[in-house]
Short mmCIF file of C-alpha atoms and ligand atoms in Angstrom, two decimals:
data_model
loop_
_atom_site.label_atom_id
_atom_site.label_comp_id
_atom_site.label_asym_id
_atom_site.label_seq_id
_atom_site.Cartn_x
_atom_site.Cartn_y
_atom_site.Cartn_z
CA MET L 1 -20.96 -46.05 108.04
CA ILE L 2 -21.31 -49.83 109.67
CA LEU L 3 -24.96 -51.50 109.68
CA GLU L 4 -23.90 -54.52 111.08
CA HIS L 5 -20.88 -55.62 114.11
CA LEU L 6 -23.96 -55.43 116.36
CA GLN L 7 -21.38 -57.33 118.85
CA ASP L 8 -18.94 -54.59 119.23
CA VAL L 9 -19.58 -52.33 122.25
CA ILE L 10 -19.70 -48.69 121.19
CA VAL L 11 -18.58 -45.62 122.75
CA ALA L 12 -18.76 -42.08 121.95
CA PRO L 13 -19.03 -38.60 123.91
CA SER L 14 -23.37 -37.67 123.85
CA THR L 15 -22.60 -33.92 124.78
CA PRO L 16 -21.16 -31.08 122.88
CA VAL L 17 -17.59 -30.28 123.06
CA GLY L 18 -16.59 -27.61 125.81
CA ARG L 19 -16.52 -26.87 129.33
CA SER L 20 -19.77 -27.38 130.99
CA ALA L 21 -21.14 -28.46 134.40
CA ILE L 22 -21.33 -32.25 133.29
CA ALA L 23 -20.52 -34.16 130.24
CA VAL L 24 -21.86 -37.73 129.25
CA VAL L 25 -20.05 -40.70 127.68
CA ARG L 26 -22.39 -43.28 126.45
CA VAL L 27 -21.37 -47.18 126.10
CA SER L 28 -23.70 -49.57 124.65
CA GLY L 29 -22.94 -53.01 123.72
CA PRO L 30 -23.66 -56.83 124.68
CA GLN L 31 -20.35 -56.48 126.94
CA ALA L 32 -20.66 -52.89 127.99
CA LEU L 33 -21.21 -53.39 131.48
CA ARG L 34 -18.40 -55.93 131.82
CA MET L 35 -16.34 -53.86 129.65
CA CYS L 36 -16.91 -50.31 132.22
CA ASP L 37 -15.90 -52.42 134.98
CA GLN L 38 -12.49 -52.54 133.97
CA ILE L 39 -12.31 -48.73 134.35
CA PHE L 40 -14.83 -47.79 137.30
CA GLN L 41 -14.40 -48.24 140.89
CA GLY L 42 -17.50 -47.73 142.64
CA ARG L 43 -19.60 -49.65 145.73
CA LYS L 44 -20.50 -52.39 143.48
CA ARG L 45 -19.35 -53.70 140.06
CA LEU L 46 -21.68 -52.40 136.93
CA SER L 47 -22.08 -55.52 136.16
CA GLU L 48 -23.56 -56.74 139.40
CA VAL L 49 -26.45 -54.07 139.45
CA GLY L 50 -29.51 -54.14 137.95
CA GLY L 51 -30.87 -51.86 135.17
CA HIS L 52 -31.89 -48.14 135.88
CA GLN L 53 -29.47 -47.64 138.98
CA LEU L 54 -26.83 -44.65 139.51
CA LEU L 55 -23.53 -45.79 140.87
CA ASN L 56 -21.17 -43.00 142.18
CA GLY L 57 -17.59 -43.76 141.81
CA PHE L 58 -14.18 -43.28 139.81
CA ILE L 59 -12.84 -43.50 136.34
CA VAL L 60 -9.15 -45.08 136.98
CA ARG L 61 -6.23 -45.81 134.70
CA GLY L 62 -4.13 -48.10 137.01
CA GLU L 63 -3.56 -46.45 139.74
CA ASP L 64 -4.38 -42.87 138.69
CA VAL L 65 -7.67 -41.25 139.20
CA VAL L 66 -9.24 -39.68 135.97
CA ASP L 67 -12.46 -38.20 137.65
CA GLU L 68 -15.19 -38.86 139.91
CA VAL L 69 -18.54 -39.46 138.22
CA VAL L 70 -21.55 -41.16 138.38
CA ALA L 71 -22.64 -44.06 136.20
CA ALA L 72 -25.96 -44.98 135.38
CA VAL L 73 -26.79 -48.51 134.18
CA TYR L 74 -29.33 -49.80 132.36
CA ARG L 75 -30.09 -53.27 131.27
CA SER L 76 -31.09 -55.03 128.18
CA PRO L 77 -33.86 -54.73 126.63
CA HIS L 78 -34.87 -51.59 128.36
CA SER L 79 -32.36 -49.02 127.46
CA TYR L 80 -32.46 -46.61 124.37
CA THR L 81 -30.69 -49.15 121.87
CA THR L 82 -32.02 -52.32 123.59
CA GLU L 83 -28.68 -53.17 124.58
CA ASP L 84 -26.88 -52.98 128.09
CA ILE L 85 -25.79 -49.56 128.57
CA VAL L 86 -23.66 -47.35 130.85
CA GLU L 87 -23.71 -43.48 130.91
CA PHE L 88 -21.21 -41.64 132.74
CA SER L 89 -21.81 -38.29 134.14
CA LEU L 90 -18.14 -36.54 134.13
CA HIS L 91 -16.94 -33.19 134.87
CA GLY L 92 -17.55 -31.13 131.80
CA ASN L 93 -13.65 -30.77 130.56
CA PRO L 94 -13.11 -32.02 126.79
CA LEU L 95 -9.87 -33.64 127.92
CA ILE L 96 -11.80 -35.88 130.73
CA VAL L 97 -13.95 -36.83 127.97
CA GLU L 98 -11.32 -37.58 125.61
CA ARG L 99 -9.36 -39.33 128.35
CA VAL L 100 -12.62 -41.31 129.49
CA THR L 101 -13.38 -42.42 125.52
CA ASP L 102 -9.82 -43.55 125.03
CA LEU L 103 -10.05 -45.60 127.98
CA LEU L 104 -12.95 -47.28 127.30
CA ILE L 105 -11.48 -47.63 123.25
CA SER L 106 -8.35 -49.44 125.11
CA ALA L 107 -10.82 -51.69 127.11
CA GLY L 108 -12.46 -52.96 123.53
CA ALA L 109 -14.96 -50.33 122.79
CA ARG L 110 -14.92 -49.02 119.33
CA LEU L 111 -16.38 -45.38 118.72
CA ALA L 112 -19.86 -45.07 117.77
CA GLU L 113 -20.58 -43.74 114.40
CA PRO L 114 -22.81 -40.78 113.73
CA GLY L 115 -26.39 -41.86 114.76
CA GLU L 116 -25.17 -45.31 115.67
CA PHE L 117 -27.12 -45.82 119.03
CA THR L 118 -30.12 -44.30 117.61
CA GLN L 119 -29.27 -47.14 114.39
CA ARG L 120 -29.11 -50.03 117.06
CA ALA L 121 -32.61 -48.79 118.61
CA TYR L 122 -33.79 -49.40 114.80
CA LEU L 123 -31.74 -52.43 114.00
CA HIS L 124 -33.22 -54.09 117.24
CA GLY L 125 -36.89 -52.78 116.27
CA ARG L 126 -37.28 -50.63 119.34
CA LEU L 127 -38.04 -47.77 116.87
CA ASP L 128 -39.50 -47.44 113.22
CA VAL L 129 -37.67 -45.43 110.55
CA THR L 130 -40.20 -42.74 111.31
CA GLN L 131 -39.45 -42.44 114.75
CA THR L 132 -35.76 -42.41 113.88
CA GLU L 133 -36.24 -39.23 112.17
CA ALA L 134 -38.38 -38.16 114.89
CA VAL L 135 -35.14 -38.11 117.15
CA LEU L 136 -33.27 -36.05 114.61
CA ALA L 137 -36.22 -33.35 114.11
CA THR L 138 -36.23 -33.35 118.20
CA ILE L 139 -32.70 -32.39 118.30
CA GLU L 140 -32.87 -30.16 115.25
CA SER L 141 -36.23 -28.26 115.60
CA ARG L 142 -35.87 -24.57 115.86
CA THR L 143 -39.18 -24.10 117.71
CA MET L 144 -40.98 -25.56 120.77
CA LYS L 145 -43.84 -26.46 118.36
CA GLY L 146 -41.44 -28.17 116.32
CA VAL L 147 -40.02 -30.36 119.34
CA LYS L 148 -43.55 -30.91 120.17
CA ALA L 149 -44.49 -32.54 116.91
CA ALA L 150 -41.39 -34.17 116.59
CA MET L 151 -42.21 -35.81 120.38
CA ALA L 152 -45.57 -37.08 118.62
CA GLN L 153 -44.04 -38.96 116.08
CA LEU L 154 -41.51 -40.23 118.25
CA GLN L 155 -44.54 -41.86 119.91
CA GLY L 156 -45.23 -43.36 116.93
CA ASP L 157 -48.52 -41.09 115.84
CA LEU L 158 -47.99 -40.80 112.19
CA THR L 159 -47.21 -44.75 111.83
CA LYS L 160 -50.46 -45.19 113.55
CA GLU L 161 -52.35 -42.82 111.06
CA LEU L 162 -50.89 -44.49 108.10
CA GLY L 163 -52.09 -47.70 109.73
CA ASP L 164 -55.30 -46.78 110.29
CA LEU L 165 -55.45 -45.64 106.64
CA THR L 166 -54.49 -48.97 105.21
CA GLY L 167 -57.30 -50.44 107.33
CA LYS L 168 -59.90 -48.53 106.08
CA VAL L 169 -58.63 -48.93 102.17
CA ARG L 170 -58.64 -52.65 102.82
CA SER L 171 -62.10 -52.76 104.55
CA LEU L 172 -62.73 -51.19 101.39
CA VAL L 173 -61.68 -53.16 98.97
CA THR L 174 -63.25 -56.44 100.69
CA PHE L 175 -66.72 -54.59 100.80
CA ILE L 176 -66.08 -53.76 96.88
CA GLU L 177 -64.94 -57.12 96.03
CA ALA L 178 -68.09 -58.67 97.82
CA GLN L 179 -69.88 -57.04 95.88
CA LEU L 180 -68.31 -58.05 92.88
CA GLU L 181 -69.21 -61.66 93.81
CA PHE L 182 -72.83 -61.22 93.06
CA PRO L 183 -73.01 -59.83 89.50
CA GLU L 184 -76.41 -60.10 88.89
CA GLU L 185 -77.54 -57.43 90.95
CA ASP L 186 -76.42 -53.96 89.62
CA ILE L 187 -74.33 -52.13 92.21
CA PRO L 188 -73.91 -48.55 91.48
CA THR L 189 -70.53 -47.41 91.75
CA SER L 190 -71.40 -44.59 93.19
CA SER L 191 -72.30 -46.60 96.60
CA VAL L 192 -68.62 -46.38 97.79
CA ASP L 193 -68.33 -42.68 96.85
CA PRO L 194 -68.71 -41.11 100.42
CA VAL L 195 -66.24 -43.46 101.73
CA LEU L 196 -63.76 -42.78 99.16
CA GLU L 197 -64.14 -39.06 99.38
CA GLU L 198 -63.52 -39.69 103.50
CA LEU L 199 -60.48 -41.22 102.69
CA ILE L 200 -59.29 -38.56 100.33
CA ALA L 201 -60.09 -35.85 103.08
CA ASP L 202 -57.84 -38.10 105.52
CA VAL L 203 -55.19 -37.94 103.18
CA GLU L 204 -55.03 -34.20 102.59
CA ARG L 205 -55.62 -33.74 106.25
CA LEU L 206 -52.04 -35.46 106.41
CA GLU L 207 -50.45 -33.37 104.22
CA GLN L 208 -51.46 -30.30 105.48
CA ALA L 209 -50.27 -31.63 108.83
CA PHE L 210 -46.88 -32.51 107.14
CA ARG L 211 -46.41 -28.72 105.39
CA ARG L 212 -47.29 -27.48 109.47
CA GLY L 213 -44.16 -29.89 110.22
CA ARG L 214 -41.91 -28.57 108.29
CA SER L 215 -43.06 -25.05 109.07
CA GLN L 216 -41.85 -25.32 112.56
CA ARG L 217 -38.55 -27.43 111.83
CA LYS L 218 -37.07 -25.79 109.48
CA GLY L 219 -39.65 -23.05 108.33
CA LEU L 220 -42.18 -22.67 105.61
CA THR L 221 -41.00 -21.76 102.18
CA ILE L 222 -42.24 -18.96 100.35
CA VAL L 223 -41.38 -17.58 97.08
CA LEU L 224 -42.45 -13.90 95.87
CA ALA L 225 -43.13 -14.73 92.08
CA GLY L 226 -44.20 -12.03 89.44
CA ARG L 227 -43.25 -10.70 86.24
CA PRO L 228 -39.74 -8.31 85.91
CA ASN L 229 -40.02 -4.68 87.47
CA VAL L 230 -43.61 -5.70 89.27
CA GLY L 231 -41.25 -4.42 92.82
CA LYS L 232 -40.79 -8.18 94.00
CA SER L 233 -37.35 -6.65 95.75
CA THR L 234 -38.71 -3.63 97.24
CA LEU L 235 -41.48 -6.01 98.92
CA PHE L 236 -38.81 -8.58 99.72
CA ASN L 237 -36.85 -5.87 101.50
CA ALA L 238 -39.83 -4.13 102.96
CA LEU L 239 -41.11 -7.63 104.43
CA LEU L 240 -37.43 -7.98 106.18
CA GLU L 241 -37.03 -4.55 107.32
CA GLU L 242 -33.51 -4.74 105.35
CA GLU L 243 -32.22 -3.60 102.16
CA ARG L 244 -31.19 -7.25 101.02
CA SER L 245 -32.09 -7.09 97.65
CA ILE L 246 -30.95 -4.40 94.63
CA VAL L 247 -34.04 -2.46 93.69
CA THR L 248 -33.66 -0.71 90.43
CA SER L 249 -36.16 1.13 87.85
CA VAL L 250 -34.68 -1.61 84.81
CA PRO L 251 -36.46 -4.86 84.57
CA GLY L 252 -34.55 -7.92 85.08
CA THR L 253 -32.50 -6.32 88.04
CA THR L 254 -32.58 -9.36 90.14
CA ARG L 255 -30.74 -12.47 88.89
CA ASP L 256 -29.57 -14.64 91.98
CA LEU L 257 -32.18 -16.25 94.33
CA LEU L 258 -31.84 -14.39 97.63
CA THR L 259 -33.58 -15.87 101.00
CA GLY L 260 -34.11 -14.21 104.05
CA THR L 261 -35.86 -15.43 107.34
CA LEU L 262 -39.49 -14.19 109.07
CA ARG L 263 -39.57 -15.05 112.47
CA PHE L 264 -42.90 -15.43 114.18
CA PRO L 265 -44.03 -16.87 117.88
CA GLY L 266 -44.64 -20.62 116.70
CA GLY L 267 -43.20 -20.87 113.33
CA GLN L 268 -40.96 -19.26 110.63
CA VAL L 269 -40.59 -18.49 107.05
CA ARG L 270 -37.92 -18.52 104.37
CA LEU L 271 -38.81 -15.77 101.92
CA PHE L 272 -37.06 -16.03 98.29
CA ASP L 273 -36.75 -13.45 95.98
CA GLY L 274 -35.48 -14.10 92.78
CA ALA L 275 -35.57 -13.00 89.06
CA GLY L 276 -38.98 -11.91 87.14
CA ILE L 277 -40.79 -14.50 85.27
CA GLY L 278 -40.89 -13.33 81.72
CA ILE L 279 -39.14 -13.79 78.44
CA ALA L 280 -35.60 -14.05 78.87
CA GLU L 281 -33.29 -13.03 76.01
CA SER L 282 -29.84 -13.68 77.72
CA LEU L 283 -28.53 -17.19 78.77
CA PRO L 284 -27.83 -15.55 82.02
CA ASP L 285 -31.34 -14.15 82.37
CA GLN L 286 -32.90 -17.80 81.27
CA ILE L 287 -30.93 -19.48 83.74
CA ALA L 288 -32.19 -16.75 86.35
CA VAL L 289 -35.91 -17.34 85.09
CA LYS L 290 -35.18 -21.12 85.64
CA ARG L 291 -34.18 -20.98 88.73
CA THR L 292 -37.21 -18.89 90.37
CA ILE L 293 -39.64 -21.10 88.63
CA GLY L 294 -37.77 -24.13 90.11
CA ALA L 295 -37.96 -22.52 93.63
CA ALA L 296 -41.33 -21.44 93.12
CA ASN L 297 -42.48 -24.96 92.23
CA ARG L 298 -40.71 -26.88 95.47
CA ALA L 299 -42.09 -23.74 97.78
CA ASP L 300 -44.77 -24.34 100.15
CA PHE L 301 -46.69 -21.06 99.69
CA LEU L 302 -46.34 -18.55 96.74
CA VAL L 303 -46.91 -14.83 96.92
CA ILE L 304 -47.88 -13.56 93.43
CA VAL L 305 -46.67 -9.94 92.98
CA LEU L 306 -48.54 -7.96 90.50
CA ASP L 307 -48.26 -4.43 89.31
CA ALA L 308 -51.32 -2.57 89.66
CA THR L 309 -49.84 0.52 87.28
CA SER L 310 -49.60 -1.88 84.30
CA GLY L 311 -52.87 -3.61 85.47
CA PHE L 312 -53.62 -7.85 84.75
CA VAL L 313 -52.02 -8.55 81.35
CA PRO L 314 -51.83 -12.07 79.78
CA ALA L 315 -48.50 -12.85 81.65
CA ASP L 316 -49.98 -12.73 84.79
CA ALA L 317 -52.75 -15.22 83.90
CA GLU L 318 -49.95 -17.59 83.46
CA LEU L 319 -48.31 -16.96 86.95
CA LEU L 320 -51.73 -17.45 88.62
CA LYS L 321 -51.87 -20.98 87.36
CA LEU L 322 -49.27 -21.59 89.86
CA LEU L 323 -51.68 -21.74 92.41
CA ARG L 324 -54.01 -24.38 91.42
CA THR L 325 -51.72 -26.54 92.76
CA LYS L 326 -50.51 -24.91 95.54
CA PRO L 327 -51.65 -22.20 97.94
CA GLY L 328 -50.58 -18.59 98.05
CA VAL L 329 -51.89 -15.17 97.58
CA VAL L 330 -51.98 -12.59 95.16
CA VAL L 331 -50.76 -9.41 95.97
CA TRP L 332 -51.34 -6.04 93.56
CA ASN L 333 -48.56 -3.75 94.44
CA LYS L 334 -47.87 0.11 93.41
CA VAL L 335 -51.41 0.79 94.46
CA ASP L 336 -49.68 4.30 95.62
CA ALA L 337 -49.60 5.22 91.64
CA VAL L 338 -53.03 4.08 90.79
CA SER L 339 -56.11 5.71 91.22
CA GLU L 340 -58.30 2.60 91.15
CA ILE L 341 -57.25 -1.05 91.68
CA PRO L 342 -57.60 -3.14 88.65
CA LYS L 343 -60.01 -6.17 88.59
CA LEU L 344 -58.61 -9.92 88.85
CA PRO L 345 -60.32 -12.55 86.78
CA ASN L 346 -61.80 -15.58 88.42
CA VAL L 347 -59.20 -16.05 91.38
CA ALA L 348 -59.91 -17.77 94.57
CA GLY L 349 -59.15 -15.54 97.53
CA GLU L 350 -59.22 -11.49 97.76
CA PRO L 351 -55.99 -9.98 96.47
CA ILE L 352 -54.17 -7.74 99.10
CA SER L 353 -53.56 -4.20 97.58
CA LEU L 354 -50.52 -2.63 99.04
CA SER L 355 -47.26 -0.30 98.31
CA ALA L 356 -43.83 -2.00 98.55
CA LEU L 357 -42.63 1.48 98.03
CA LYS L 358 -44.98 3.37 100.40
CA LYS L 359 -45.04 0.36 103.12
CA THR L 360 -48.62 0.80 103.07
CA ASN L 361 -51.11 -2.30 103.81
CA LEU L 362 -48.06 -4.64 104.41
CA SER L 363 -49.18 -5.96 107.69
CA ARG L 364 -51.96 -7.62 105.61
CA LEU L 365 -49.51 -9.50 103.48
CA LEU L 366 -47.71 -10.53 106.91
CA ASP L 367 -51.01 -11.41 108.79
CA ARG L 368 -51.91 -13.54 106.09
CA ILE L 369 -47.89 -15.26 105.80
CA LYS L 370 -48.08 -16.06 109.46
CA GLU L 371 -51.31 -17.70 109.75
CA GLU L 372 -50.00 -19.78 107.14
CA ALA L 373 -46.76 -20.34 108.75
CA CYS L 374 -48.01 -20.68 112.36
CA SER L 375 -51.63 -22.22 111.40
CA GLN L 376 -52.66 -24.26 114.44
CA GLY L 377 -53.97 -27.97 113.88
CA GLU L 378 -52.00 -31.21 114.23
CA THR L 379 -48.70 -31.46 112.77
CA PHE L 380 -46.29 -34.40 111.47
CA PHE L 381 -43.06 -35.12 110.38
CA ALA L 382 -42.82 -37.26 107.37
CA ASN L 383 -39.78 -38.67 105.86
CA ARG L 384 -39.22 -38.45 102.33
CA PHE L 385 -40.55 -41.60 101.49
CA GLN L 386 -43.72 -41.45 103.88
CA LYS L 387 -44.45 -37.77 101.90
CA GLU L 388 -44.03 -39.57 98.70
CA ARG L 389 -46.31 -42.68 99.81
CA ILE L 390 -48.99 -40.27 100.86
CA ARG L 391 -48.72 -38.06 97.68
CA ASN L 392 -49.36 -41.40 95.52
CA LEU L 393 -52.07 -42.64 97.97
CA ALA L 394 -53.67 -39.12 96.87
CA VAL L 395 -53.26 -40.14 93.06
CA TYR L 396 -54.38 -43.23 93.77
CA LEU L 397 -57.58 -42.63 95.51
CA LYS L 398 -58.63 -39.90 93.56
CA ALA L 399 -58.58 -42.58 90.45
CA ALA L 400 -60.44 -44.49 92.03
CA LEU L 401 -63.36 -42.30 92.47
CA ASP L 402 -62.97 -41.39 88.87
CA ALA L 403 -63.28 -45.06 87.80
CA GLN L 404 -66.25 -45.89 86.34
CA TYR L 405 -66.64 -49.43 87.26
CA LEU L 406 -66.46 -51.25 90.40
CA ASP L 407 -64.00 -53.95 89.29
CA MET L 408 -61.72 -50.97 88.05
CA ARG L 409 -62.27 -49.30 91.71
CA ALA L 410 -61.06 -52.66 93.14
CA LYS L 411 -57.84 -52.47 91.11
CA GLU L 412 -57.21 -48.96 91.89
CA LEU L 413 -57.43 -49.41 95.45
CA ARG L 414 -55.45 -52.62 95.63
CA GLU L 415 -52.63 -50.68 94.12
CA THR L 416 -53.29 -48.02 96.42
CA LEU L 417 -52.71 -50.59 99.60
CA THR L 418 -49.28 -51.40 98.13
CA PHE L 419 -48.30 -47.88 98.84
CA VAL L 420 -49.78 -47.70 102.62
CA ALA L 421 -48.96 -51.23 103.30
CA THR L 422 -45.40 -51.36 102.58
CA PRO L 423 -43.57 -51.36 106.00
CA ASP L 424 -40.83 -48.54 106.31
CA ARG L 425 -38.19 -51.47 106.51
CA GLN L 426 -38.79 -53.13 103.40
CA ALA L 427 -39.21 -49.79 101.68
CA LEU L 428 -35.58 -49.10 102.47
CA ASN L 429 -32.76 -50.03 101.02
CA ARG L 430 -29.15 -49.80 102.93
CA HIS L 431 -27.98 -46.77 101.24
CA ILE L 432 -30.96 -44.65 102.10
CA LEU L 433 -30.57 -45.41 105.95
CA GLU L 434 -26.80 -45.08 105.84
CA GLU L 435 -27.79 -41.29 104.49
CA ILE L 436 -30.67 -41.13 107.46
CA PHE L 437 -28.21 -42.05 109.97
CA SER L 438 -25.53 -39.98 108.96
CA ARG L 439 -27.15 -36.61 109.86
CA PHE L 440 -27.25 -37.59 113.49
CA CYS L 441 -24.32 -36.36 115.61
CA VAL L 442 -22.06 -38.58 117.31
CA GLY L 443 -23.12 -40.04 120.60
CA LYS L 444 -26.88 -40.17 119.54
N1 GTP D 501 -44.36 3.54 92.65
C1 GTP D 501 -44.23 2.49 93.23
N2 GTP D 501 -43.10 2.13 92.77
C2 GTP D 501 -42.57 0.66 93.15
C3 GTP D 501 -43.53 0.15 94.61
N3 GTP D 501 -42.35 -0.98 94.47
C4 GTP D 501 -41.61 -0.91 93.76
N4 GTP D 501 -41.62 0.19 92.97
C5 GTP D 501 -40.80 0.38 91.81
O1 GTP D 501 -40.77 -0.60 90.98
C6 GTP D 501 -39.09 -0.32 90.31
C7 GTP D 501 -38.73 -1.95 90.52
O2 GTP D 501 -38.60 -2.62 91.51
P1 GTP D 501 -37.93 -3.85 92.00
O3 GTP D 501 -38.15 -3.94 93.38
O4 GTP D 501 -36.59 -3.73 91.83
O5 GTP D 501 -39.30 -4.47 91.09
P2 GTP D 501 -38.59 -6.56 90.86
O6 GTP D 501 -39.91 -7.52 90.87
O7 GTP D 501 -37.53 -6.90 91.89
O8 GTP D 501 -37.73 -6.53 89.53
P3 GTP D 501 -37.04 -7.51 88.76
O9 GTP D 501 -35.74 -7.50 89.81
O10 GTP D 501 -36.36 -6.98 87.62
O11 GTP D 501 -37.76 -8.50 88.09
C8 GTP D 501 -38.56 0.48 90.91
O12 GTP D 501 -38.05 1.23 90.02
C9 GTP D 501 -39.13 0.15 92.37
O13 GTP D 501 -39.02 1.63 93.13
C10 GTP D 501 -44.40 0.60 94.75
O14 GTP D 501 -45.13 0.10 96.08
N5 GTP D 501 -44.99 1.73 94.07
MG1 MG D 502 -35.83 -7.55 91.77
#
C-alpha cells in the first residue's frame, strides 16, 4: 500500500464486477479533470465546469465510442477525497468498465489500491481514523441498526464523546491542582469522589455502547461454558434447531470449537460450543479445554451451564468466577431428571432452569440472549485503539478513585489524560494504517 504519492491520479471501479444497470468508475487526484477530458466528449470539457455538476457525454478512444455516460464532477476541496473527482456512470457491463479504466490508465492515472480514496480523505484531514473505520463498517454492516450506528460514527460522535471526556478529566486535574496550591487547608480526598464516579460511569456507558455496536455489526459472541457432560452440545443444537454438535453420554465428547448463528430482528449472535472445562488427561483434551477457555475470555457474554442432576459442585464455583468480569447467565440444565432444582450460592441474577433434551424453557434463555444482542441504546463503533484507550481510561480512573491523597489522584488523572488526549493520528503508525486500509475494497 502506498501512503504517499498524493500527486498521482487514481482510478478504480467503485461498483462490484458483474452485469448491472449502471457501473461507476471513479477518478481522483490533482489532474483528474484534465486527464478525464482526454477520453470524454460532451457539451463542455470537464475541466471547465464547476463542482457538483453532471455532464452527459461519450467515452471515446480515437474515433471509437466506447460508451454513453454521465460524468459527475466534484471540485477540490468539496469531494470525498478533498481532491478533484470525476465519477463516470457507465452501462453496467464489466467489459466497458475494464475498457474505461484501461483508457484512464493509458491517459496517466494509476489503479487505486484498496481503500485508497478513503485513505486520501484521511491524509487530507477530512476523516479521522474512527470515521475511516466507520466508512468500512457502513459497507460491512449486516443489520440496518449497524448501518445507523456506523453513520453516527462517521459523523464523529465517538470522537466528540472522547473529546468531552478529555475536557472533564482536564478540568478535574486543574481543580485538584488548584486545591494543592493551598496546602494549609485540609481538603478531603473525597471532595472529588462524585466527579470521578460520574466519569467512571461515562466510560462504562461507552464500553456498553461498543458492545452493542459489535453485536449489530458482527454479532455478539456467546460461549456455552460448563463442565464436561452437562449438556452444552445438546443445548447448542436445541438453540440452533439443528443437530450440529455431537452428543453422547461420554464426558469429553466435544473437542473442536463449533459456532452457529442466531439471528434476531436488530441483532445477531455467534454461539460457540466447545470442550467441557475440567481436568483434562490427554494432550488433545488439554488443548481443547484451553480453546474453550480462550473463547470464553474473548466472548461478549457467557452462558454458564450447570447440571441439575449433579447439583452444585466446587468446579462450578470456578466457572462462576468468569462472571465477575463479563456479563452472562447461569443455566440449570437437565431439570427434567430432578424433582427439585438445586440451590445456587451467591450469584447475581436468577438462574434459568431448563431441559435442553426435552426443549423445555428454552425460550427463557433465548429471550435473555435476545435482550443482550438487541439491547436498545446508543451505539458506537470503536477501533481497537479507542477500545484500548477507553479500557485504560477505566483502569486509571478507578485507580484515581482508590488513591489516598489528592496529589496521587492528580498524578493518576494526568496519566489518564495521556490515554484520552492522544489524537488518533499520533497513536497510529504506518503499519497499522496500512492494515486498516487493506480491509477496504478497491474503489472506496
Ligand atoms: N435428562 C437430560 N439429559 C440431558 C439433557 N441435556 C443433555 N443431556 C444428556 O447429557 C449427556 C451429555 O450431553 P452433551 O450435550 O454431549 O454434553 P456436553 O456438555 O456437550 O458434553 P462434553 O462435550 O463432553 O463436554 C447426553 O447423554 C445427553 O443426552 C437434559 O436436558 N436432560
Ligand atoms: Mg459437547
